[in-house]
PDB file of C-alpha atoms in Angstrom:
ATOM      1  CA  MET A1299       0.169   5.103   5.414  1.00 60.00           C
ATOM      2  CA  THR A1300       0.711   8.457   7.139  1.00 72.00           C
ATOM      3  CA  ASP A1301       0.838   7.406  10.777  1.00 77.00           C
ATOM      4  CA  MET A1302       4.241   6.796  12.293  1.00 82.00           C
ATOM      5  CA  LYS A1303       5.115   4.527  15.205  1.00 79.00           C
ATOM      6  CA  PRO A1304       8.393   3.522  16.811  1.00 79.00           C
ATOM      7  CA  TRP A1305      10.041   0.468  15.343  1.00 80.00           C
ATOM      8  CA  TRP A1306       9.711  -1.532  18.576  1.00 74.00           C
ATOM      9  CA  GLN A1307       5.903  -1.399  18.332  1.00 77.00           C
ATOM     10  CA  SER A1308       5.859  -3.138  14.976  1.00 80.00           C
ATOM     11  CA  LYS A1309       4.253  -6.524  14.991  1.00 81.00           C
ATOM     12  CA  THR A1310       5.695  -7.120  11.507  1.00 83.00           C
ATOM     13  CA  LEU A1311       9.248  -6.559  12.785  1.00 83.00           C
ATOM     14  CA  TRP A1312       8.804  -8.823  15.812  1.00 81.00           C
ATOM     15  CA  GLY A1313       7.072 -11.457  13.634  1.00 84.00           C
ATOM     16  CA  ALA A1314      10.035 -11.433  11.309  1.00 88.00           C
ATOM     17  CA  VAL A1315      12.405 -11.808  14.273  1.00 87.00           C
ATOM     18  CA  VAL A1316      10.383 -14.761  15.553  1.00 85.00           C
ATOM     19  CA  THR A1317      10.373 -16.332  12.119  1.00 85.00           C
ATOM     20  CA  ILE A1318      14.162 -16.049  11.855  1.00 88.00           C
ATOM     21  CA  VAL A1319      14.625 -17.475  15.364  1.00 86.00           C
ATOM     22  CA  SER A1320      12.189 -20.306  14.513  1.00 84.00           C
ATOM     23  CA  ALA A1321      14.168 -21.124  11.396  1.00 85.00           C
ATOM     24  CA  VAL A1322      17.436 -21.213  13.334  1.00 86.00           C
ATOM     25  CA  LEU A1323      15.878 -23.400  16.041  1.00 82.00           C
ATOM     26  CA  GLY A1324      14.491 -25.656  13.300  1.00 80.00           C
ATOM     27  CA  LEU A1325      18.019 -26.126  11.943  1.00 84.00           C
ATOM     28  CA  THR A1326      19.130 -27.214  15.446  1.00 86.00           C
ATOM     29  CA  GLY A1327      16.313 -29.724  15.706  1.00 82.00           C
ATOM     30  CA  LEU A1328      13.868 -27.657  17.810  1.00 81.00           C
ATOM     31  CA  ASP A1329      10.480 -26.765  16.416  1.00 81.00           C
ATOM     32  CA  LEU A1330       8.085 -23.965  17.497  1.00 79.00           C
ATOM     33  CA  ALA A1331       4.387 -24.530  16.879  1.00 84.00           C
ATOM     34  CA  GLU A1332       2.378 -21.773  15.140  1.00 82.00           C
ATOM     35  CA  ALA A1333       0.615 -20.883  18.421  1.00 87.00           C
ATOM     36  CA  ASP A1334       3.996 -20.552  20.145  1.00 85.00           C
ATOM     37  CA  ARG A1335       5.206 -18.207  17.367  1.00 83.00           C
ATOM     38  CA  GLU A1336       2.117 -16.021  17.715  1.00 86.00           C
ATOM     39  CA  ALA A1337       2.466 -15.856  21.508  1.00 89.00           C
ATOM     40  CA  LEU A1338       6.166 -15.004  21.225  1.00 86.00           C
ATOM     41  CA  THR A1339       5.442 -12.237  18.711  1.00 84.00           C
ATOM     42  CA  GLY A1340       2.819 -10.751  21.038  1.00 86.00           C
ATOM     43  CA  LEU A1341       5.154 -10.994  23.980  1.00 87.00           C
ATOM     44  CA  LEU A1342       8.068  -9.311  22.150  1.00 84.00           C
ATOM     45  CA  THR A1343       5.757  -6.553  20.859  1.00 84.00           C
ATOM     46  CA  SER A1344       4.599  -5.847  24.400  1.00 88.00           C
ATOM     47  CA  LEU A1345       8.152  -5.934  25.768  1.00 86.00           C
ATOM     48  CA  GLY A1346       9.328  -3.605  23.031  1.00 82.00           C
ATOM     49  CA  ALA A1347       6.547  -1.108  23.763  1.00 83.00           C
ATOM     50  CA  GLY A1348       7.342  -1.268  27.457  1.00 87.00           C
ATOM     51  CA  LEU A1349      11.042  -0.778  26.848  1.00 85.00           C
ATOM     52  CA  GLY A1350      10.261   2.213  24.624  1.00 83.00           C
ATOM     53  CA  GLY A1351       8.216   3.742  27.433  1.00 85.00           C
ATOM     54  CA  VAL A1352      11.047   3.272  29.910  1.00 88.00           C
ATOM     55  CA  ILE A1353      13.533   4.839  27.471  1.00 85.00           C
ATOM     56  CA  ALA A1354      11.193   7.826  26.969  1.00 84.00           C
ATOM     57  CA  ILE A1355      10.875   8.346  30.754  1.00 87.00           C
ATOM     58  CA  MET A1356      14.626   8.015  31.314  1.00 85.00           C
ATOM     59  CA  GLY A1357      15.242  10.535  28.501  1.00 84.00           C
ATOM     60  CA  ARG A1358      12.863  12.993  30.134  1.00 83.00           C
ATOM     61  CA  ILE A1359      14.531  12.555  33.536  1.00 85.00           C
ATOM     62  CA  ARG A1360      17.997  13.103  32.071  1.00 85.00           C
ATOM     63  CA  ALA A1361      16.927  16.025  29.841  1.00 81.00           C
ATOM     64  CA  ARG A1362      18.526  19.359  30.636  1.00 82.00           C
ATOM     65  CA  ASN A1363      15.794  21.602  29.237  1.00 78.00           C
ATOM     66  CA  ARG A1364      12.186  22.047  30.240  1.00 78.00           C
ATOM     67  CA  ILE A1365       9.302  21.032  27.983  1.00 71.00           C
ATOM     68  CA  GLY A1366       7.459  24.112  26.901  1.00 68.00           C
TER      69      GLY A1366
END
């Protein structure tokens, strides 16, 4: 594994978050189906990537030095 990616683009990370949330919801009496978990993981991955893009653009706008 030599390629690097930002943490928010990791499906493994978001899958773990969904698993933890599912477990907590299960303790409260709510249950997420497997298809719901997969859809939520995909949604969170996409949102994380979009948020990362917005942060990168905002960082460039606020930067004080030129790229060169």
